[in-house]
Coordinates of C-alpha atoms in Angstrom, one line a residue:
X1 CA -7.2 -57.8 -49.5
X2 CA -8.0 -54.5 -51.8
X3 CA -5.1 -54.8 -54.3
X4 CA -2.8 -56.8 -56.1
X5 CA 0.4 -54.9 -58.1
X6 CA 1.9 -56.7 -60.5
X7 CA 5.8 -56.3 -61.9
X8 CA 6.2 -53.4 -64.0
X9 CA 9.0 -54.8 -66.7
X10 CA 9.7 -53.3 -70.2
X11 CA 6.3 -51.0 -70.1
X12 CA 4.2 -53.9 -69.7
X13 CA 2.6 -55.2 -65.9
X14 CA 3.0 -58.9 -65.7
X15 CA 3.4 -61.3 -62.3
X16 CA 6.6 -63.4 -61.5
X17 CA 7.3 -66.2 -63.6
X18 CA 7.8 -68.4 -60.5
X19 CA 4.1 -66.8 -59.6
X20 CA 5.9 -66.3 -56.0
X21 CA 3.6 -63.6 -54.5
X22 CA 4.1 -62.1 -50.8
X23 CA 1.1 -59.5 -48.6
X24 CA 1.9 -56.3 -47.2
X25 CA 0.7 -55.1 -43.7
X26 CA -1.0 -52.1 -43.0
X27 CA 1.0 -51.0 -39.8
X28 CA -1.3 -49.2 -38.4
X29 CA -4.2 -52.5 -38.2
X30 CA -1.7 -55.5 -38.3
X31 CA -3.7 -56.7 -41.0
X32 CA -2.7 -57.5 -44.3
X33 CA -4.0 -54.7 -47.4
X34 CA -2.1 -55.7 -50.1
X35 CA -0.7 -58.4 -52.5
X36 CA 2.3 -58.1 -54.7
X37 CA 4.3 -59.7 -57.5
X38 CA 7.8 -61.1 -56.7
X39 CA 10.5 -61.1 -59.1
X40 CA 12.4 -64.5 -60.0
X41 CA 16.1 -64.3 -61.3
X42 CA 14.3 -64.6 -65.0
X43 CA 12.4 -61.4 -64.5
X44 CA 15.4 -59.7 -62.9
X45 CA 17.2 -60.3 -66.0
X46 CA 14.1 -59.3 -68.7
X47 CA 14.1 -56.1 -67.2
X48 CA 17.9 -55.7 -67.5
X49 CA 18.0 -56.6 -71.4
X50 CA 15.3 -54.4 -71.5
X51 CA 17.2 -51.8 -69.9
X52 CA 20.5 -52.7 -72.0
X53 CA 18.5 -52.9 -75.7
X54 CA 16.3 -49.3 -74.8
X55 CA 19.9 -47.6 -74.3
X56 CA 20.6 -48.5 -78.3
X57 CA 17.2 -47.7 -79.0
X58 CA 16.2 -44.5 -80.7
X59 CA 13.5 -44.1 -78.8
X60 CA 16.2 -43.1 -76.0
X61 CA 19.0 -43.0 -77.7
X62 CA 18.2 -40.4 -79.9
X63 CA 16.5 -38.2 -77.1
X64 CA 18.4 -34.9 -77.0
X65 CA 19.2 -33.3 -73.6
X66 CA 16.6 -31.0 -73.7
X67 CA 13.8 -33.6 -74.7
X68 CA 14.9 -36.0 -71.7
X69 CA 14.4 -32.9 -69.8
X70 CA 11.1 -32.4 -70.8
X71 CA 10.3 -35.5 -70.1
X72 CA 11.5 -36.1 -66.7
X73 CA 9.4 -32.3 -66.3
X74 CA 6.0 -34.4 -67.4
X75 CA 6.9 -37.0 -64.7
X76 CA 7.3 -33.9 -62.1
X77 CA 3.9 -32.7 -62.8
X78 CA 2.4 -36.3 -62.8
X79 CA 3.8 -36.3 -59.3
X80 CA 2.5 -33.5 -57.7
X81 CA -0.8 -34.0 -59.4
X82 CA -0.8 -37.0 -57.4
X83 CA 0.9 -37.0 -54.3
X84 CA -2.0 -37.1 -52.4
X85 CA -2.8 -40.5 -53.5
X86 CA 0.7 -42.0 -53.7
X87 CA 0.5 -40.3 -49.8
X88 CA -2.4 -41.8 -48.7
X89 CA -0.8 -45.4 -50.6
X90 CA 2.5 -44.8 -48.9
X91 CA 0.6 -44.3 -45.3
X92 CA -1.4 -47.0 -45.9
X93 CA 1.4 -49.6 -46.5
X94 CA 4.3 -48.0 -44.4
X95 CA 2.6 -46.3 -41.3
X96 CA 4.0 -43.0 -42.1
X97 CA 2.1 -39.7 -41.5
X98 CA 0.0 -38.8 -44.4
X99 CA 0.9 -35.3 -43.5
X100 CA 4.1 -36.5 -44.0
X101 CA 4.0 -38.9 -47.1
X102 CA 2.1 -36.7 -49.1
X103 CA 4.0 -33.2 -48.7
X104 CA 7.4 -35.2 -48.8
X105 CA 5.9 -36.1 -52.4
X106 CA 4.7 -33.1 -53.6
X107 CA 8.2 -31.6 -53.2
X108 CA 10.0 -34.9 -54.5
X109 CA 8.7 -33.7 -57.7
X110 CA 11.0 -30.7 -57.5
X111 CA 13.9 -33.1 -56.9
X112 CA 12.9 -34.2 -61.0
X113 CA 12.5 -30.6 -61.7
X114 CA 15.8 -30.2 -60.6
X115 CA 17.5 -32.5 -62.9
X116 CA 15.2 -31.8 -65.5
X117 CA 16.7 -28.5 -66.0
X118 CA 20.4 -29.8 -65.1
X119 CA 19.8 -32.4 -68.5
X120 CA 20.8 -29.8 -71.0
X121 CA 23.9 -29.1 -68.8
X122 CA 26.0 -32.1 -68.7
X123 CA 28.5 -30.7 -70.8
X124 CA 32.7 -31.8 -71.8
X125 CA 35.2 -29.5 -72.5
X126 CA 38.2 -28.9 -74.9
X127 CA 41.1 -29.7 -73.4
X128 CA 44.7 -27.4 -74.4
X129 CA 46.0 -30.2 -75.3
X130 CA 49.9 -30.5 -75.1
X131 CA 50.3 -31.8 -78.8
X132 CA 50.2 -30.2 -82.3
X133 CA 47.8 -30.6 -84.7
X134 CA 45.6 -32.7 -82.4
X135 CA 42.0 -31.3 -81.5
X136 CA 40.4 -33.1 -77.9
X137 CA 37.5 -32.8 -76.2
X138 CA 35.5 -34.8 -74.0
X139 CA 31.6 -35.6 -73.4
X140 CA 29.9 -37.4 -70.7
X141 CA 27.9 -40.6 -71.8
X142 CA 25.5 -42.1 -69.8
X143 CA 26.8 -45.0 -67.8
X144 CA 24.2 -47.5 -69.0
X145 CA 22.2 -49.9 -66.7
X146 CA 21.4 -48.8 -63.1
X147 CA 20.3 -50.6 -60.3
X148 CA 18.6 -48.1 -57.8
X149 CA 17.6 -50.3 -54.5
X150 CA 15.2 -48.4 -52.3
X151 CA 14.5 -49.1 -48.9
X152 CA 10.7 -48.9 -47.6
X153 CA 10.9 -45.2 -45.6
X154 CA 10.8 -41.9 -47.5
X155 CA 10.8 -43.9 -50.7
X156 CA 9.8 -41.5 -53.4
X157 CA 12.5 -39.0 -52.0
X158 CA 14.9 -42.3 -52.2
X159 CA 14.0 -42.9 -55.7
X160 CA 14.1 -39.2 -56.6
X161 CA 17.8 -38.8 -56.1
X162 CA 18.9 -41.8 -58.0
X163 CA 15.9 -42.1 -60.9
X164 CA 16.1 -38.1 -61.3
X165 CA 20.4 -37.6 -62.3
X166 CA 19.9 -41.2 -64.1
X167 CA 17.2 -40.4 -66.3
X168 CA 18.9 -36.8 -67.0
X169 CA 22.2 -38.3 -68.0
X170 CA 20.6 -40.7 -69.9
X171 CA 20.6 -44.0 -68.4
X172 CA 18.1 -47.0 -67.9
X173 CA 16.9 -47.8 -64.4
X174 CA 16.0 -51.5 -62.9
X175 CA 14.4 -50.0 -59.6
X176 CA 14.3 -52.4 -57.0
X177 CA 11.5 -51.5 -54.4
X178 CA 12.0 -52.7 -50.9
X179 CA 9.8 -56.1 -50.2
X180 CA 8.4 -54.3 -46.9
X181 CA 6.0 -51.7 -47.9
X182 CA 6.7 -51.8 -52.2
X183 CA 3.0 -50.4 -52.6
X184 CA 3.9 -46.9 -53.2
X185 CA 6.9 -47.8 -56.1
X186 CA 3.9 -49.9 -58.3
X187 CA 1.7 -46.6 -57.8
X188 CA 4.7 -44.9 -59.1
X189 CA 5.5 -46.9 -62.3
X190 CA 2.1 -46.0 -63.5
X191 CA 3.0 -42.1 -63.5
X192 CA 6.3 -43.1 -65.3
X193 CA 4.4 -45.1 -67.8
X194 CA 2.2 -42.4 -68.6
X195 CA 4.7 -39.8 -68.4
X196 CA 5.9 -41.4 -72.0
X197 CA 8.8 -42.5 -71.3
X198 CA 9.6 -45.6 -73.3
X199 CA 9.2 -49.3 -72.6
X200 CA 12.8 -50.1 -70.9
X201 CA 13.8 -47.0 -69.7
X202 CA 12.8 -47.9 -66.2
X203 CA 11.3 -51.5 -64.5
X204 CA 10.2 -51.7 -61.3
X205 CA 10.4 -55.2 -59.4
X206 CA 10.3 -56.4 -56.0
X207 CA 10.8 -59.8 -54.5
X208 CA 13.4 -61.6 -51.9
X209 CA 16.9 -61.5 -51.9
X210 CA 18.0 -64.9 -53.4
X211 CA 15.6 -64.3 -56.4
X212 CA 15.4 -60.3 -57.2
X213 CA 17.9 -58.4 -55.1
X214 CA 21.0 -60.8 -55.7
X215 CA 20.1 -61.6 -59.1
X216 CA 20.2 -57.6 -59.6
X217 CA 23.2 -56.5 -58.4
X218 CA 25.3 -59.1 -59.7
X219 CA 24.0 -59.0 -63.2
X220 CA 26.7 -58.8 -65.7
X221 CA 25.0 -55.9 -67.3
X222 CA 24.5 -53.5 -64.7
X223 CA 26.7 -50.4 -64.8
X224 CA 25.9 -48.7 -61.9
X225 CA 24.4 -49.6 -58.5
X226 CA 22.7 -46.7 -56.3
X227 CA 21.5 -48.6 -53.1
X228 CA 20.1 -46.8 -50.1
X229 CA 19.9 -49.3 -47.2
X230 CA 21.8 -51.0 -44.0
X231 CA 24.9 -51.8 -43.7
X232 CA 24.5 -55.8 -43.5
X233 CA 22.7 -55.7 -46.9
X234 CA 25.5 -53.1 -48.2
X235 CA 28.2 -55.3 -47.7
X236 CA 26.4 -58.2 -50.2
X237 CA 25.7 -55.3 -52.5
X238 CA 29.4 -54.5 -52.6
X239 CA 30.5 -58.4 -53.0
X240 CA 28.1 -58.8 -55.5
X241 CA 29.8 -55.8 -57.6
X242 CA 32.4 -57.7 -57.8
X243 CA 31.3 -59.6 -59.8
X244 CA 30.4 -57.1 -62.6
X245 CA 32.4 -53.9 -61.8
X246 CA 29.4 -51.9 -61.5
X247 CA 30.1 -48.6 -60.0
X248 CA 28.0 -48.3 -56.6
X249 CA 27.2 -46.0 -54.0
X250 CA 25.8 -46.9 -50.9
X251 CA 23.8 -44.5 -48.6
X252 CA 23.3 -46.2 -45.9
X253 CA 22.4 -45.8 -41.9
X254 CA 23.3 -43.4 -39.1
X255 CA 23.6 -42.6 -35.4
X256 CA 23.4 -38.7 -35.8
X257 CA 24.6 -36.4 -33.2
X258 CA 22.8 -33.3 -32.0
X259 CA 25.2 -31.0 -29.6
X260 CA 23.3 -28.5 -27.7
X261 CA 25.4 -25.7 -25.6
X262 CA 24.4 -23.7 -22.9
X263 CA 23.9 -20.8 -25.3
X264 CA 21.2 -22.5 -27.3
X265 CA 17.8 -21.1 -27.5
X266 CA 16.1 -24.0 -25.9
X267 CA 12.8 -24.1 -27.4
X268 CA 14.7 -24.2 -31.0
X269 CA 16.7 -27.1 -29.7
X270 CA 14.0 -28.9 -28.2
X271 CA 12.0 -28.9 -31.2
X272 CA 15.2 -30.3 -33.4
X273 CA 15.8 -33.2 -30.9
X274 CA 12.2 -34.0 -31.2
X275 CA 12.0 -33.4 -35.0
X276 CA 15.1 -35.5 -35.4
X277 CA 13.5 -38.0 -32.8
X278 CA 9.9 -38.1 -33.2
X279 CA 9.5 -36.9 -36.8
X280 CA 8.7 -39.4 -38.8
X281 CA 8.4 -41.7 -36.0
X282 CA 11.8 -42.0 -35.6
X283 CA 11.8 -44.0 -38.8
X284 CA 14.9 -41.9 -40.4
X285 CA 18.5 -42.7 -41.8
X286 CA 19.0 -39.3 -40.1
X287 CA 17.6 -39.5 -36.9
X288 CA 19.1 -37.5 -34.3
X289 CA 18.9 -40.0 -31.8
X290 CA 22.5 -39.1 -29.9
X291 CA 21.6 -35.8 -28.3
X292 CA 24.8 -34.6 -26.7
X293 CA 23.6 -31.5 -24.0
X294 CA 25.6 -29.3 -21.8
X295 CA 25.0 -30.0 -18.4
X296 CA 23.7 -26.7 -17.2
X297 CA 21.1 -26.5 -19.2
X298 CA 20.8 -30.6 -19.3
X299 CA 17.6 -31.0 -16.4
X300 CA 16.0 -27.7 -17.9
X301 CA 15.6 -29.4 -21.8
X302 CA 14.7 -32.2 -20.4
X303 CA 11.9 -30.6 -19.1
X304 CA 11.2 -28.9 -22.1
X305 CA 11.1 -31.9 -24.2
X306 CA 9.0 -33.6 -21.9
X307 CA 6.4 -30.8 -22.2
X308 CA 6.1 -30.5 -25.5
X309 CA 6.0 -34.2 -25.8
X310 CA 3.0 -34.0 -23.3
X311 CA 0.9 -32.8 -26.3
X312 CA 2.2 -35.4 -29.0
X313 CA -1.0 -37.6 -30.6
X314 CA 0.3 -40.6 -31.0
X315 CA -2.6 -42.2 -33.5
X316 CA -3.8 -43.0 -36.4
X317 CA -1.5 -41.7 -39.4
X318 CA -4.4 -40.5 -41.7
X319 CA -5.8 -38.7 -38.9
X320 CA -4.4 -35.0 -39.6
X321 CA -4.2 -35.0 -35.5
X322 CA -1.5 -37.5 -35.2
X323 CA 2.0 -36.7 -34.8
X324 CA 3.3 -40.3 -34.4
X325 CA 2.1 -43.5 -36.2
X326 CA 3.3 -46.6 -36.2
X327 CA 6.2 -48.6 -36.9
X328 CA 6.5 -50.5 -40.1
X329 CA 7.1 -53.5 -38.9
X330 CA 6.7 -55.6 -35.3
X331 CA 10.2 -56.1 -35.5
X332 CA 10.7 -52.9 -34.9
X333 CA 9.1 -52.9 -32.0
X334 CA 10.7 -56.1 -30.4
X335 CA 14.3 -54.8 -31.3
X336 CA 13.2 -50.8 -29.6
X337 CA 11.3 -52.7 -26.6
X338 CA 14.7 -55.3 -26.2
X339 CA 17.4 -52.5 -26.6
X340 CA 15.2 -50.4 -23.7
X341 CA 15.6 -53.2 -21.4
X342 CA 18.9 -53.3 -22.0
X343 CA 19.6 -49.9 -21.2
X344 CA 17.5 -49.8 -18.2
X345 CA 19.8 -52.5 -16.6
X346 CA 22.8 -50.4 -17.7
X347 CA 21.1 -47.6 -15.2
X348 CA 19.5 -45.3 -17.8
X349 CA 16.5 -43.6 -16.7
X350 CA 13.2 -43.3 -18.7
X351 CA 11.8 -40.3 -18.7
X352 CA 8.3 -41.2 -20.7
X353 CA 7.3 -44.0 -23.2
X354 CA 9.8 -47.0 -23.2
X355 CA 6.8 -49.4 -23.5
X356 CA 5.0 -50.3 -26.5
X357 CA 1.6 -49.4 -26.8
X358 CA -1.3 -52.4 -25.9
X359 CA -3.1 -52.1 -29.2
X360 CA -3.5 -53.1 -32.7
X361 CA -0.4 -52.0 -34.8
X362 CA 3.5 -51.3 -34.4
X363 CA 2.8 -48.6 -31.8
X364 CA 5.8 -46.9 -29.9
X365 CA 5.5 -44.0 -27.8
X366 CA 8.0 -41.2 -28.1
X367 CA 10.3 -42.1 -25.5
X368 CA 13.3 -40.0 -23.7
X369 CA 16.1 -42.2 -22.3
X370 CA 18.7 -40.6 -20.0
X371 CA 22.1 -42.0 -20.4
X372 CA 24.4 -41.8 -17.5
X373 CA 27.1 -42.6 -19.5
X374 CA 28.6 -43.4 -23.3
X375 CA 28.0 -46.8 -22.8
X376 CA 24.5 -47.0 -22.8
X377 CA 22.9 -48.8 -25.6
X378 CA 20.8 -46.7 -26.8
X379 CA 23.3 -44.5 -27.7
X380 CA 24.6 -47.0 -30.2
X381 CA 22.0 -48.9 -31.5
X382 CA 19.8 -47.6 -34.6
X383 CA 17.0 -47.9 -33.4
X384 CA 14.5 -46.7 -36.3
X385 CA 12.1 -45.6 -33.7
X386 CA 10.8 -42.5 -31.9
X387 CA 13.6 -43.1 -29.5
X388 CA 15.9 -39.9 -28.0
X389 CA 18.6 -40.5 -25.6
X390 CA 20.1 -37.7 -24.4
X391 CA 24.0 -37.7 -23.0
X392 CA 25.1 -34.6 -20.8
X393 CA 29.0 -33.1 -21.7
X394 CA 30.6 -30.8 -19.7
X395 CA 32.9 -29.2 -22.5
X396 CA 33.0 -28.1 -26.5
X397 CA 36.6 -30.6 -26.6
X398 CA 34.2 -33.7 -25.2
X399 CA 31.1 -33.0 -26.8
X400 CA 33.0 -33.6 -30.4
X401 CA 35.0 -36.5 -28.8
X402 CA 31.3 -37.9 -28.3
X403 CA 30.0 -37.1 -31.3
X404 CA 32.8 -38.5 -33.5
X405 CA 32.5 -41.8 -31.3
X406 CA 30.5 -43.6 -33.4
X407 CA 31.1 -46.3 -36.7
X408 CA 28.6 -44.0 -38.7
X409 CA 28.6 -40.2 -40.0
X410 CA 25.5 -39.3 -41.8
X411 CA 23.8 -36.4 -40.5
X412 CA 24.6 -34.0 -37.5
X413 CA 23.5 -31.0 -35.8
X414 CA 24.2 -28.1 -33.2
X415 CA 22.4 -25.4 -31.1
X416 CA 24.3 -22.8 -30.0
X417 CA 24.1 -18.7 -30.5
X418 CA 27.8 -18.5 -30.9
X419 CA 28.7 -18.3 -34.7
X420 CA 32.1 -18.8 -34.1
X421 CA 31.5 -22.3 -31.9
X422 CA 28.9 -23.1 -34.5
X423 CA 31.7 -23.1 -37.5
X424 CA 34.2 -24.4 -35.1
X425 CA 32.6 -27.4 -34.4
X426 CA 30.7 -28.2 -37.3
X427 CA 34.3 -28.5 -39.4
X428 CA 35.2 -31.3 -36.9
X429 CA 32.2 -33.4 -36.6
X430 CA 32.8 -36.4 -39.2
X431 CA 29.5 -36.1 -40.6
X432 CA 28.7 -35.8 -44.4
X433 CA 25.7 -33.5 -43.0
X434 CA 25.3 -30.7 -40.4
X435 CA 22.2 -28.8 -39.6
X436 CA 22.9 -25.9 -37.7
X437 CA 19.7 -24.6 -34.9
X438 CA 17.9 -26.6 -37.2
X439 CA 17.0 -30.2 -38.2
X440 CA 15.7 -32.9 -41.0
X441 CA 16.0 -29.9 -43.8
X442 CA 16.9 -31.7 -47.4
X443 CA 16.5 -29.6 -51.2
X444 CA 17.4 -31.0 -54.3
X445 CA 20.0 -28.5 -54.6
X446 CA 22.4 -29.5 -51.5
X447 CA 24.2 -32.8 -51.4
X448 CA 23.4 -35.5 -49.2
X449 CA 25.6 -38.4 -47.7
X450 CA 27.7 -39.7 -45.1
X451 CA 30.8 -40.5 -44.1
X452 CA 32.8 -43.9 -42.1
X453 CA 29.6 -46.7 -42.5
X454 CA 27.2 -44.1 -43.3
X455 CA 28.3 -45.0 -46.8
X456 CA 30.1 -43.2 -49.6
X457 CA 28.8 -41.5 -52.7
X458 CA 26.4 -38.2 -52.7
X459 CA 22.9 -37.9 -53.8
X460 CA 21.1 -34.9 -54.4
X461 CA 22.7 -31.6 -56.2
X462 CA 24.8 -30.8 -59.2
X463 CA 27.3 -33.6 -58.5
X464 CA 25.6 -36.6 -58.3
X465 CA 24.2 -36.1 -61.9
X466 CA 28.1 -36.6 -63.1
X467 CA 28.1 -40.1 -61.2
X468 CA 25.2 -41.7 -63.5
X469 CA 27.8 -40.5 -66.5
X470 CA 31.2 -41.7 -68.1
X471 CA 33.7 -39.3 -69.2
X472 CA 34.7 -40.1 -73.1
X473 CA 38.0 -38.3 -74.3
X474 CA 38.2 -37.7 -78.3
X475 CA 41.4 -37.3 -80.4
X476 CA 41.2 -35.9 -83.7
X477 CA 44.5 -35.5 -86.0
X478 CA 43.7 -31.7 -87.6
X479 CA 47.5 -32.4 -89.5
X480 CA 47.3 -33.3 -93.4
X481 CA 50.4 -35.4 -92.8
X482 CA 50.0 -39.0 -92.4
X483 CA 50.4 -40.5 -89.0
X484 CA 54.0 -41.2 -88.2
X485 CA 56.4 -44.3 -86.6
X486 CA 53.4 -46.3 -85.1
X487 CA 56.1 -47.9 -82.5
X488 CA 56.1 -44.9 -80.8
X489 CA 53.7 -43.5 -78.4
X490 CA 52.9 -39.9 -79.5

């Protein structure tokens, strides 16, 4: 063990008052490199009283617009300054590429630059009101208390789009880090600490469900829940809400379609079935992992896929070689290796991979499964690996029918050279997301969500600011005469 991260509650670092404390494996070794702090139900609720006193406090309260922008622009820079390290931190606990961690990081801090300029913006209006003598407007408040839950992959672009509209409309954040992997979230409290913003204004915790997660979104003080996660978890989120009313979002898993026509340039759409695949190891809300293909050009992607997979380093993910690292966990592994079987005895054919690798770590090959049919289970399992399966169609009317058939609707996508198809079929894929000869693109600026149990709620761009807010409606009486009959309505 090298580290031990402690609670960040109310500005100050402090360990669980049940002194409950959990290790975190380094995927890539199998060996535990970390100790952390979990929260009790006691320290769930210090950090929300902290978070409901530092909304009254002046320190916060009396933060204009522009000077909550400034702030969250201090945080921005801290970010980038050190996204190497929370990278290499992020690697080191989650098995993601450092190539990956630590660019994804650098431009999460333009995901706080974002907001930071949208802070000064919130703005009300005056309504024409249909009365006389009566001047109304309205402002947007900050809804209060957030609970932002963030799972353990692509977790400071998680916290970015919840922490970054909060902070700019206002709010206090309890941020709940995942109990797999929470490394990178404690290395982040530190750059929020020194960015100056006050004690309160954002905790971070971790722990178990029955004492932290529960605990959190059930608390009678939280306004607003903004959970990123699976669907299982989800619906406790949502029966917890009921107990306080908080309004809550949920961004939450996928089975994303990519349709490739016979027109497609196949290099492009080789490359965005393995990006949406094998990026990231597969470990993506948005993996592409239900590539429909029309069957003339199904047997010449395959080939094409498999050889540019021929030159993916599967390896260590420090090494600036590797392309694929490992999985986070050796569940993972055991769910990819079982669902494989399965699909093998429903009469799909592997092309390359399918078998974990025999060596220390969560190790899964990128592997290409060819489904015979819509049946096959890989094709509906999420399988949070570097899994494709690919699924030939033999028209534009059945390739949608395909895509549509699923219980989830996050992210899409579709080759083709024909504009017109491209629109065509993008407006009827039930997706809240649709890359087009493209793949795995995000920017603070466009919207991101999903549709059926992909969730509901968007995060990212100008809207979501308006969700961490409350719209207030003021009536003033501009008349000199007194206010009339008060048994009637006016």
């Amino acid at each position: 063990m090298t580290q031990h991260y402690q609670l960040f509650i109310d500005g100050a670092w402090r360990d669980g008052a049940a002194g409950q404390v959990m290790a975190t494996q380094n995927p890539a070794t199998g060996k535990d490199w970390a100790t952390f702090a979990c929260a009790a139900p006691g320290d769930v609720d210090d950090a929300v009283q902290a978070a409901r006193r530092v909304l009254d406090d002046p320190t916060w309260r009396d933060l204009n617009q522009t000077q909550r922008g400034k702030l969250l622009y201090r945080l921005a820079d801290l970010i980038e300054e050190h996204a190497g390290h929370l990278g290499r931190i992020e690697t080191t606990d989650s098995g993601k590429l450092l190539a990956e961690t630590s660019a994804q990081t650098a431009y999460v801090a333009d995901y706080y630059r974002y907001y930071a300029g949208l802070a000064d913006k919130i703005e009300g209006a005056v309504l024409p009101i249909d009365k006389p003598d009566m001047h109304v407007f309205t402002r947007r408040m900050p809804i209060g208390v957030v609970a932002a839950v963030v799972p353990w992959n692509a977790q400071m672009f998680l916290t970015a789009t919840k922490l970054g509209p909060a902070l700019a409309a206002g709010c206090s954040v309890v941020l709940k880090a995942s109990e797999i992997a929470p490394a990178p979230m404690f290395e982040f409290a530190k750059l929020i600490q020194a960015a100056g913003f006050p004690p309160g204004v954002v905790s971070v915790i971790t722990g178990d469900a029955n004492n932290c997660a529960i605990p959190l979104t059930r608390h009678p003080q939280v306004d607003r829940i903004a959970f990123t996660g699976g669907a299982d978890t989800a619906r406790h989120v949502v029966r917890n809400s009921a107990e306080n009313f908080a309004v809550t979002t949920l961004e939450l898993g996928g089975k994303s379609p990519i349709l490739v026509f016979d027109d497609a340039d196949l290099d492009g759409a080789a490359n965005g079935l393995i990006a949406g695949n094998f990026g990231a190891s597969g470990q993506s809300c948005v993996a592409g992992s239900r590539g429909l293909v029309h069957r003339p050009v199904f047997d010449k992607l395959v080939e094409k896929i498999r050889e540019k997979a021929a030159g993916i380093q599967v390896g260590n993910p420090l090494d600036s070689t590797t392309h694929v690292g490992p999985l986070c966990t050796q569940a993972q592994v055991t769910r990819i290796s079982d669902t494989l079987d399965k699909a093998r005895s429903q009469g799909a054919t592997i092309h390359f991979g399918g078998t974990a690798l025999d060596t220390a770590g969560n190790y899964m090959p990128p592997t290409l499964v060819e489904c015979p049919n819509p049946g096959i289970e890989t094709l509906k399992i999420e399988m949070f690996g570097p899994v494709m399966s690919l699924l030939p169609f033999d028209a534009e009317d059945e390739a949608i029918a395909l895509a549509n058939d699923s219980d989830f609707g996050l992210g899409s996508g579709i080759f083709t050279q024909n504009l017109a198809r491209a629109h065509r079929v993008s407006d009827r894929l039930r997706a809240g997301i649709c890359w087009i000869n493209t793949y795995r693109a995000i920017s603070p600026i466009a919207p991101f969500g999903g549709f059926n149990q992909s969730g509901y709620g968007r995060e990212a761009g100008i809207e979501a600011i308006h969700d961490y807010t409350r719209t207030k409606t003021t009536w003033i009486n501009t008349s000199d005469t007194p206010m009339a009959n008060p048994f009637v309505m006016r």
